[in-house]
Coordinates of C-alpha atoms and ligand atoms in Angstrom, one line a residue:
X23 CA 0.0 0.0 0.0
X24 CA 1.4 3.4 -1.0
X25 CA 1.7 5.8 1.9
X26 CA 0.9 9.4 1.2
X27 CA 1.3 12.5 3.4
X28 CA -0.1 16.0 3.2
X29 CA 3.1 18.0 2.7
X30 CA 6.9 17.9 2.5
X31 CA 7.3 18.3 6.3
X32 CA 5.2 15.2 7.0
X33 CA 7.0 13.2 4.3
X34 CA 10.4 14.1 5.7
X35 CA 9.3 13.4 9.3
X36 CA 8.2 9.9 8.3
X37 CA 11.2 9.3 6.2
X38 CA 13.5 10.3 9.1
X39 CA 11.6 8.0 11.4
X40 CA 11.9 5.0 9.1
X41 CA 15.5 5.8 8.5
X42 CA 16.1 6.0 12.2
X43 CA 14.4 2.6 12.7
X44 CA 16.7 1.0 10.0
X45 CA 19.7 2.7 11.4
X46 CA 19.0 1.3 14.9
X47 CA 18.4 -2.1 13.3
X48 CA 22.0 -2.1 11.9
X49 CA 23.6 0.2 14.5
X50 CA 25.8 -2.5 16.1
X51 CA 27.5 -3.3 12.8
X52 CA 27.9 0.3 11.6
X53 CA 31.5 1.3 12.3
X54 CA 33.8 4.2 11.4
X55 CA 36.9 2.6 10.0
X56 CA 39.9 4.9 10.2
X57 CA 41.8 2.7 7.8
X58 CA 39.4 3.8 5.1
X59 CA 40.9 7.1 4.2
X60 CA 39.6 9.0 1.2
X61 CA 42.9 8.3 -0.5
X62 CA 42.4 4.6 -0.2
X63 CA 38.8 4.6 -1.4
X64 CA 39.5 6.8 -4.4
X65 CA 41.9 6.8 -7.3
X66 CA 44.3 9.0 -5.3
X67 CA 46.4 6.2 -3.8
X68 CA 47.1 4.9 -7.4
X69 CA 48.5 8.1 -8.7
X70 CA 52.1 7.1 -8.6
X71 CA 51.7 3.4 -9.3
X72 CA 53.2 1.9 -12.4
X73 CA 50.6 1.3 -15.1
X74 CA 47.7 2.3 -12.8
X75 CA 48.8 5.9 -13.3
X76 CA 48.5 5.9 -17.0
X77 CA 44.9 6.8 -16.9
X78 CA 43.1 8.5 -14.0
X79 CA 39.8 6.8 -14.0
X80 CA 38.1 9.2 -11.7
X81 CA 35.6 6.8 -10.3
X82 CA 38.2 4.1 -9.4
X83 CA 39.2 2.9 -6.0
X84 CA 42.8 2.0 -5.1
X85 CA 44.9 -1.1 -5.3
X86 CA 45.6 -0.8 -1.6
X87 CA 41.9 -1.0 -0.8
X88 CA 41.7 -4.3 -2.7
X89 CA 44.8 -5.6 -1.0
X90 CA 43.5 -4.5 2.4
X91 CA 40.3 -6.5 2.1
X92 CA 42.0 -9.6 0.6
X93 CA 44.5 -9.8 3.5
X94 CA 42.4 -8.5 6.4
X95 CA 39.6 -10.9 5.7
X96 CA 41.9 -13.8 4.8
X97 CA 40.2 -14.5 1.5
X98 CA 41.2 -18.0 0.4
X99 CA 42.8 -18.3 -3.1
X100 CA 40.3 -18.6 -5.9
X101 CA 38.5 -16.2 -8.1
X102 CA 37.7 -12.6 -7.2
X103 CA 34.8 -11.0 -9.1
X104 CA 33.8 -7.4 -9.9
X105 CA 30.5 -6.9 -11.8
X106 CA 31.4 -3.1 -12.3
X107 CA 35.0 -3.5 -13.2
X108 CA 35.7 0.1 -14.4
X109 CA 39.4 0.4 -15.1
X110 CA 40.0 -3.0 -13.6
X111 CA 41.5 -2.2 -10.2
X112 CA 40.0 -5.2 -8.5
X113 CA 41.1 -7.4 -11.4
X114 CA 44.7 -6.3 -11.4
X115 CA 45.2 -6.0 -7.7
X116 CA 43.7 -9.5 -7.1
X117 CA 45.8 -10.9 -9.9
X118 CA 48.9 -9.3 -8.4
X119 CA 48.1 -10.9 -5.1
X120 CA 47.9 -14.3 -6.6
X121 CA 44.2 -14.7 -7.2
X122 CA 42.3 -15.3 -10.5
X123 CA 39.9 -12.5 -11.3
X124 CA 36.8 -11.9 -13.4
X125 CA 35.0 -8.7 -14.1
X126 CA 32.2 -7.2 -16.2
X127 CA 32.4 -3.8 -17.7
X128 CA 29.9 -2.2 -19.9
X129 CA 31.7 0.9 -21.2
X130 CA 34.3 0.6 -24.0
X131 CA 36.7 3.0 -22.3
X132 CA 37.0 0.8 -19.2
X133 CA 37.3 -2.3 -21.4
X134 CA 40.1 -0.7 -23.4
X135 CA 42.1 0.3 -20.3
X136 CA 41.9 -3.2 -19.0
X137 CA 42.8 -4.9 -22.3
X138 CA 45.7 -2.5 -22.8
X139 CA 47.2 -3.2 -19.4
X140 CA 47.1 -6.9 -20.2
X141 CA 48.8 -6.2 -23.5
X142 CA 51.4 -4.0 -21.9
X143 CA 52.3 -6.8 -19.5
X144 CA 53.0 -9.2 -22.3
X145 CA 55.2 -7.0 -24.5
X146 CA 58.7 -8.2 -25.4
X147 CA 61.8 -6.0 -25.2
X148 CA 61.6 -5.1 -28.9
X149 CA 58.1 -3.8 -28.4
X150 CA 59.2 -1.7 -25.5
X151 CA 62.1 -0.4 -27.5
X152 CA 59.7 0.6 -30.3
X153 CA 57.6 2.6 -27.9
X154 CA 60.8 4.2 -26.6
X155 CA 61.6 5.1 -30.3
X156 CA 58.2 6.9 -30.5
X157 CA 59.0 8.9 -27.4
X158 CA 62.4 9.9 -28.6
X159 CA 61.8 10.3 -32.4
X160 CA 58.2 11.5 -32.6
X161 CA 57.6 9.6 -35.9
X162 CA 54.0 10.9 -36.3
X163 CA 55.3 14.4 -37.2
X164 CA 56.3 13.1 -40.6
X165 CA 52.8 11.9 -41.4
X166 CA 50.0 13.9 -43.1
X167 CA 46.9 14.8 -41.2
X168 CA 44.8 12.5 -43.4
X169 CA 42.4 10.9 -41.0
X170 CA 39.2 12.8 -39.9
X171 CA 38.8 12.1 -36.3
X172 CA 35.5 10.8 -35.2
X173 CA 33.4 13.2 -33.2
X174 CA 29.9 13.2 -31.9
X175 CA 27.7 16.2 -31.0
X176 CA 28.9 16.5 -27.5
X177 CA 32.6 16.3 -28.4
X178 CA 32.5 18.5 -31.5
X179 CA 35.1 21.3 -31.3
X180 CA 36.8 19.8 -28.3
X181 CA 40.3 20.4 -29.7
X182 CA 42.1 23.3 -31.3
X183 CA 42.8 22.9 -35.1
X184 CA 46.5 22.2 -34.5
X185 CA 45.7 19.6 -31.9
X186 CA 43.2 17.9 -34.2
X187 CA 45.8 17.8 -37.0
X188 CA 48.4 16.2 -34.6
X189 CA 45.9 13.6 -33.4
X190 CA 45.2 12.8 -37.0
X191 CA 48.9 12.4 -37.9
X192 CA 49.4 10.3 -34.8
X193 CA 46.5 8.0 -35.7
X194 CA 48.0 7.5 -39.3
X195 CA 51.4 6.7 -37.9
X196 CA 50.0 4.3 -35.2
X197 CA 48.4 2.2 -38.0
X198 CA 51.8 1.3 -39.4
X199 CA 52.8 -0.5 -36.2
X200 CA 52.3 -4.1 -35.3
X201 CA 49.2 -4.9 -33.3
X202 CA 50.4 -4.9 -29.7
X203 CA 52.5 -1.8 -30.1
X204 CA 49.8 0.1 -31.9
X205 CA 47.4 -0.8 -29.1
X206 CA 49.6 0.7 -26.5
X207 CA 50.2 3.8 -28.7
X208 CA 46.5 4.2 -29.3
X209 CA 45.7 4.0 -25.6
X210 CA 48.4 6.6 -25.0
X211 CA 46.3 8.9 -27.1
X212 CA 43.2 8.0 -25.1
X213 CA 44.9 8.7 -21.9
X214 CA 45.8 12.3 -22.8
X215 CA 42.6 13.4 -24.5
X216 CA 41.2 15.4 -21.6
X217 CA 44.5 17.3 -21.1
X218 CA 44.7 18.5 -24.7
X219 CA 41.0 19.3 -25.0
X220 CA 38.9 22.3 -24.1
X221 CA 36.9 20.1 -21.7
X222 CA 37.1 18.8 -18.2
X223 CA 35.2 15.9 -16.8
X224 CA 32.7 17.0 -14.3
X225 CA 30.6 14.1 -13.1
X226 CA 27.4 14.7 -14.8
X227 CA 28.8 16.1 -18.1
X228 CA 31.8 17.6 -19.8
X229 CA 32.6 21.2 -18.8
X230 CA 33.7 23.4 -21.6
X231 CA 36.5 26.0 -21.3
X232 CA 35.8 29.5 -22.5
X233 CA 38.6 29.1 -25.1
X234 CA 36.5 26.5 -27.0
X235 CA 34.2 29.3 -28.2
X236 CA 31.1 27.4 -27.1
X237 CA 28.5 29.7 -25.6
X238 CA 30.6 32.7 -26.5
X239 CA 30.4 35.5 -24.1
X240 CA 28.5 33.5 -21.4
X241 CA 31.1 31.0 -20.6
X242 CA 33.9 32.0 -18.2
X243 CA 35.1 28.6 -17.1
X244 CA 38.9 28.3 -17.3
X245 CA 40.1 24.7 -17.0
X246 CA 43.7 25.9 -16.5
X247 CA 46.6 24.7 -18.7
X248 CA 45.7 23.0 -22.0
X249 CA 48.7 20.9 -23.1
X250 CA 49.9 20.9 -26.7
X251 CA 49.6 17.5 -28.3
X252 CA 53.4 16.9 -28.4
X253 CA 54.0 17.8 -24.7
X254 CA 51.2 15.6 -23.5
X255 CA 52.0 12.6 -25.7
X256 CA 55.7 12.7 -25.0
X257 CA 55.2 12.9 -21.3
X258 CA 52.7 10.0 -21.4
X259 CA 55.0 7.9 -23.5
X260 CA 57.8 8.6 -21.1
X261 CA 55.6 7.4 -18.2
X262 CA 54.7 4.2 -20.1
X263 CA 58.3 3.5 -21.1
X264 CA 59.5 4.0 -17.6
X265 CA 56.9 1.7 -16.2
X266 CA 57.5 -1.0 -18.8
X267 CA 61.2 -0.9 -18.0
X268 CA 60.6 -1.0 -14.3
X269 CA 62.4 2.3 -13.8
X270 CA 59.6 4.1 -12.0
X271 CA 61.3 4.3 -8.7
X272 CA 58.4 5.4 -6.6
X273 CA 56.8 2.0 -6.4
X274 CA 56.8 -0.6 -7.8
X275 CA 54.0 -3.1 -8.0
X276 CA 54.2 -3.4 -11.8
X277 CA 57.9 -4.1 -11.7
X278 CA 57.3 -6.7 -9.1
X279 CA 54.7 -8.5 -11.1
X280 CA 56.9 -8.4 -14.1
X281 CA 59.7 -10.0 -12.0
X282 CA 57.4 -12.7 -10.9
X283 CA 56.3 -13.2 -14.4
X284 CA 52.7 -12.2 -13.7
X285 CA 51.1 -11.8 -17.1
X286 CA 47.6 -11.1 -16.0
X287 CA 46.5 -14.2 -18.0
X288 CA 44.4 -15.1 -15.0
X289 CA 42.1 -12.1 -15.6
X290 CA 38.9 -12.6 -17.5
X291 CA 36.9 -9.6 -18.7
X292 CA 33.3 -9.8 -19.9
X293 CA 32.1 -6.9 -22.0
X294 CA 28.4 -6.1 -21.7
X295 CA 25.9 -5.0 -19.0
X296 CA 26.2 -7.1 -15.9
X297 CA 22.4 -7.2 -15.9
X298 CA 22.6 -9.3 -19.1
X299 CA 25.6 -11.3 -18.0
X300 CA 25.1 -12.1 -14.3
X301 CA 22.2 -14.6 -14.9
X302 CA 24.5 -16.6 -17.3
X303 CA 27.3 -17.0 -14.9
X304 CA 27.8 -20.2 -12.9
X305 CA 26.7 -20.4 -9.3
X306 CA 29.1 -20.9 -6.3
X307 CA 32.1 -19.8 -8.3
X308 CA 33.7 -16.8 -6.6
X309 CA 35.6 -16.4 -3.3
X310 CA 34.8 -12.7 -3.0
X311 CA 33.3 -9.8 -4.8
X312 CA 35.1 -6.5 -4.5
X313 CA 33.2 -3.8 -6.3
X314 CA 31.9 -0.3 -6.5
X315 CA 28.8 0.2 -8.6
X316 CA 27.9 3.7 -10.0
X317 CA 26.5 5.8 -7.2
X318 CA 22.9 7.0 -7.3
X319 CA 24.2 10.5 -8.0
X320 CA 23.3 11.4 -11.6
X321 CA 26.8 10.9 -12.8
X322 CA 26.7 10.2 -16.5
X323 CA 29.8 8.2 -17.5
X324 CA 28.7 8.2 -21.1
X325 CA 29.0 12.0 -21.2
X326 CA 32.1 12.4 -19.1
X327 CA 34.0 9.8 -21.1
X328 CA 32.6 11.1 -24.5
X329 CA 36.0 12.2 -25.8
X330 CA 37.5 8.7 -25.2
X331 CA 34.4 7.0 -26.7
X332 CA 34.4 9.2 -29.8
X333 CA 38.1 8.3 -30.3
X334 CA 37.1 4.7 -30.0
X335 CA 34.8 5.2 -32.9
X336 CA 31.5 5.1 -31.0
X337 CA 28.7 6.9 -32.7
X338 CA 25.9 9.0 -31.3
X339 CA 23.2 6.3 -31.2
X340 CA 25.6 3.8 -29.7
X341 CA 26.4 6.2 -26.9
X342 CA 22.7 6.7 -26.2
X343 CA 22.2 3.0 -26.1
X344 CA 25.1 2.5 -23.7
X345 CA 23.5 5.2 -21.4
X346 CA 20.3 3.2 -21.3
X347 CA 22.2 -0.1 -20.6
X348 CA 24.0 1.4 -17.6
X349 CA 22.8 0.7 -14.1
X350 CA 20.2 3.5 -13.7
X351 CA 22.2 6.4 -12.2
X352 CA 21.3 9.3 -14.5
X353 CA 18.0 11.1 -14.9
X354 CA 17.7 9.9 -18.5
X355 CA 17.7 6.2 -17.7
X356 CA 14.4 4.6 -18.6
X357 CA 12.8 1.8 -16.7
X358 CA 14.3 -1.7 -17.4
X359 CA 12.0 -4.7 -17.4
X360 CA 14.4 -7.0 -15.5
X361 CA 11.8 -9.7 -14.8
X362 CA 11.3 -10.2 -18.4
X363 CA 15.1 -10.6 -18.7
X364 CA 15.3 -13.1 -15.8
X365 CA 12.2 -14.5 -14.0
X366 CA 14.5 -15.7 -11.2
X367 CA 14.9 -12.2 -10.0
X368 CA 11.4 -12.2 -8.6
X369 CA 12.6 -12.4 -4.9
X370 CA 14.9 -9.4 -5.5
X371 CA 12.0 -7.4 -6.9
X372 CA 9.9 -8.4 -3.9
X373 CA 12.6 -7.3 -1.5
X374 CA 12.8 -3.9 -3.4
X375 CA 9.0 -3.6 -3.2
X376 CA 8.7 -4.3 0.5
X377 CA 11.5 -2.0 1.6
X378 CA 9.4 0.5 3.5
X379 CA 12.0 3.3 3.7
X380 CA 12.8 3.1 0.1
X381 CA 9.2 3.1 -1.1
X382 CA 8.4 6.1 1.1
X383 CA 11.4 8.0 -0.4
X384 CA 10.1 7.1 -3.9
X385 CA 6.6 8.3 -3.0
X386 CA 8.0 11.5 -1.6
X387 CA 10.0 12.2 -4.7
X388 CA 7.0 11.5 -6.9
X389 CA 5.0 13.9 -4.7
X390 CA 7.7 16.6 -5.2
X391 CA 7.5 16.0 -8.9
X392 CA 3.7 16.4 -8.9
X393 CA 3.9 19.7 -7.0
X394 CA 6.7 20.9 -9.4
X395 CA 9.4 21.1 -6.8
X396 CA 12.0 18.8 -8.2
X397 CA 14.9 20.3 -10.2
X398 CA 14.7 17.3 -12.5
X399 CA 11.6 15.1 -13.1
X400 CA 13.8 12.1 -13.9
X401 CA 15.0 11.8 -10.3
X402 CA 12.2 9.5 -9.0
X403 CA 12.6 7.2 -11.9
X404 CA 16.4 7.1 -11.4
X405 CA 16.1 6.3 -7.7
X406 CA 13.5 3.5 -8.4
X407 CA 15.6 2.0 -11.2
X408 CA 18.8 2.2 -9.1
X409 CA 17.5 0.1 -6.2
X410 CA 15.4 -2.2 -8.4
X411 CA 18.4 -3.1 -10.5
X412 CA 20.8 -3.2 -7.6
X413 CA 18.5 -5.7 -5.8
X414 CA 18.9 -8.0 -8.8
X415 CA 22.6 -7.6 -8.9
X416 CA 22.8 -8.4 -5.2
X417 CA 20.7 -11.5 -5.5
X418 CA 22.9 -12.8 -8.3
X419 CA 26.1 -12.0 -6.4
X420 CA 24.8 -14.1 -3.6
X421 CA 24.2 -17.0 -6.0
X422 CA 27.6 -16.6 -7.6
X423 CA 29.6 -16.5 -4.3
X424 CA 30.9 -19.7 -2.7
X425 CA 29.5 -20.4 0.7
X426 CA 31.4 -18.2 3.2
X427 CA 32.2 -15.8 0.4
X428 CA 32.2 -12.0 1.1
X429 CA 31.1 -9.0 -0.9
X430 CA 32.9 -5.7 -0.3
X431 CA 31.0 -2.8 -1.9
X432 CA 32.0 0.9 -2.0
X433 CA 29.1 3.3 -2.2
X434 CA 27.9 6.7 -1.2
X435 CA 24.7 7.9 0.3
X436 CA 22.9 10.7 -1.5
X437 CA 20.3 13.4 -1.0
X438 CA 17.4 14.6 -3.2
X439 CA 14.9 17.3 -2.5
X440 CA 16.0 17.6 1.2
X441 CA 15.6 13.8 1.8
X442 CA 18.7 11.9 2.7
X443 CA 18.7 8.5 1.1
X444 CA 20.6 5.9 3.2
X445 CA 21.8 3.8 0.3
X446 CA 24.0 1.8 2.8
X447 CA 21.0 0.8 5.0
X448 CA 18.6 0.2 2.1
X449 CA 21.0 -2.0 0.1
X450 CA 22.1 -3.8 3.3
X451 CA 18.5 -4.7 4.0
X452 CA 18.0 -5.9 0.5
X453 CA 21.3 -8.0 0.8
X454 CA 19.9 -9.4 4.1
X455 CA 16.7 -10.4 2.3
X456 CA 18.9 -12.1 -0.3
X457 CA 20.5 -14.3 2.4
X458 CA 23.6 -12.3 3.3
X459 CA 24.8 -11.8 6.9
X460 CA 25.5 -8.1 7.2
X461 CA 28.9 -8.2 8.8
X462 CA 29.6 -4.4 8.7
X463 CA 28.8 -1.1 7.2
X464 CA 32.2 0.5 7.4
X465 CA 32.0 4.3 7.3
X466 CA 34.8 6.5 6.1
X467 CA 35.9 9.0 8.7
X468 CA 34.7 12.4 7.5
X469 CA 37.9 14.2 8.4
X470 CA 36.2 16.1 11.2
X471 CA 37.2 13.5 13.8
X472 CA 33.9 11.7 13.9
X473 CA 34.0 9.3 16.8
X474 CA 31.8 6.3 17.3
X475 CA 29.7 8.2 19.8
X476 CA 29.2 11.1 17.4
X477 CA 28.3 8.6 14.8
X478 CA 25.5 7.3 17.1
X479 CA 24.2 10.8 17.7
X480 CA 24.7 12.4 14.3
X481 CA 25.3 9.5 12.0
X482 CA 22.0 10.0 10.3
X483 CA 22.8 13.6 9.3
X484 CA 26.1 12.9 7.5
X485 CA 26.0 11.7 3.9
X486 CA 27.9 8.6 4.7
X487 CA 30.5 7.2 2.3
X488 CA 30.8 3.5 3.1
X489 CA 32.1 0.1 2.4
X490 CA 29.6 -2.7 3.0
X491 CA 30.8 -6.1 4.1
X492 CA 28.2 -8.8 3.5
X493 CA 28.9 -12.5 4.0
X494 CA 27.2 -15.5 2.5
X495 CA 26.7 -18.0 5.3
X496 CA 28.9 -21.2 5.3
Ligands
LIG9 C1 32.5 3.3 -9.8 S1 32.9 2.7 -11.3 C2 33.9 1.3 -10.9 C3 35.4 1.7 -10.8 C4 36.3 0.5 -10.5 N1 36.1 0.0 -9.2 C5 37.8 0.9 -10.7 O1 38.5 0.9 -9.7 O2 38.1 1.3 -11.8 C6 31.5 1.9 -11.9 C7 31.6 1.2 -13.2 O3 30.4 0.5 -13.5 C8 30.2 0.5 -14.9 N2 28.8 0.1 -15.2 C9 27.7 0.9 -15.1 N3 26.6 0.2 -15.4 C10 27.1 -1.1 -15.7 C11 26.4 -2.3 -16.1 N4 25.1 -2.3 -16.3 N5 27.1 -3.4 -16.3 C12 28.5 -3.3 -16.1 N6 29.2 -2.2 -15.8 C13 28.4 -1.1 -15.6 C14 30.6 1.9 -15.3 O4 30.9 2.0 -16.6 C15 31.8 2.1 -14.4 O5 33.0 1.8 -15.0

């Protein structure tokens, strides 16, 4: 039965009261974990690591976080799984720690980063020398700018004329190389696109610098230095060569793995939506899941990674289709009929439907939409879709894990129209319905010295960033 209230105040009061009830239900396992620094839970800690540093995947977590969970929870050797693999941090870090790993990634940019790292690890010395030659002799400069580079509406005009010509020359020259070398060189180009463009990734979209000439007169955004093609590419090639030669002295994970002859051949990547693939995977297969799904925060990866996708040859319609296939996390995502895809998800859908707090939040957002007080009318549909789809993902992760297997999930709480959405509590309740024991909701310290006592008193007011630890019973 849908619950309705007379105004915003009543809705918020009732949401807070249900939220408090669920918070109290889980209170004993909600803990601030001072090990979980922001550095560890974001890409920050990877910034100097060989190969990881080639491309800053903004939504990535760190290798150290994966290592931390594998060792702290004594995960037995076997296969580690990530249904939202992104740039592959879970896959590489697990592989380096001696596990096999499997992941699913929908977006071509992530798939390409992962494949390229595997290629890089299997180059021979001649290949590395050839990349060194590119760094030292800049062979693309002798080529004509023959290729027209692919662009889509949202990337058109992203580079200056000179930069566009250089990209075109570079692409023509890359084509002359043998496959594995050309793959590394092409990715080198992908890695630098943002730095040579008039754009900056900004979560929900690409932000355009005033020098682009877009929205002339109205646009004052200055992204800072825009690198010339040669500076950016030479510096990136230098980084790659140093890492391949093991001469990046800061580290060196990658050098270690090379010494131990780790070739990442124990990594398997599936390229599609996990919603299509999960039902096809074998039960009881994985020791652990270490993952971070998109957050329910309107971030649109298809827009922020548009430069890279255009360079990968993706066309307008394909990008729109990818957006619809993503886990619902943007206001444009339409409803997915998951039960039609897999009838076995009926229990997950029931769990989503009977979650009182979640359903009241959705009713509230629908109400705000009706009275015209939402800044975007797609928000209720996004929130509905997010939890509906996550419930199915969680149910299948339960099925895929071995008995005693653990899932570690990084996620953030969000707030819309003045209502805090405790993603951590709601998903943990759904996970419990799926059969998991909710071991912990580990909360990141907020930097203001939040003690456990403060957490009890004010925990509900903070937009918590968390890692959930759910265990499948033995
Ligand atoms: C937070 S990022 C994961 C980052 C990853 N942990 C890393 O360290 O690189 C979430 C990822 O989920 C992917 N994704 C979104 N919807 C998906 C879907 N339906 N199937 C598979 N991957 C999806 C996004 O493209 C994005 O790369």
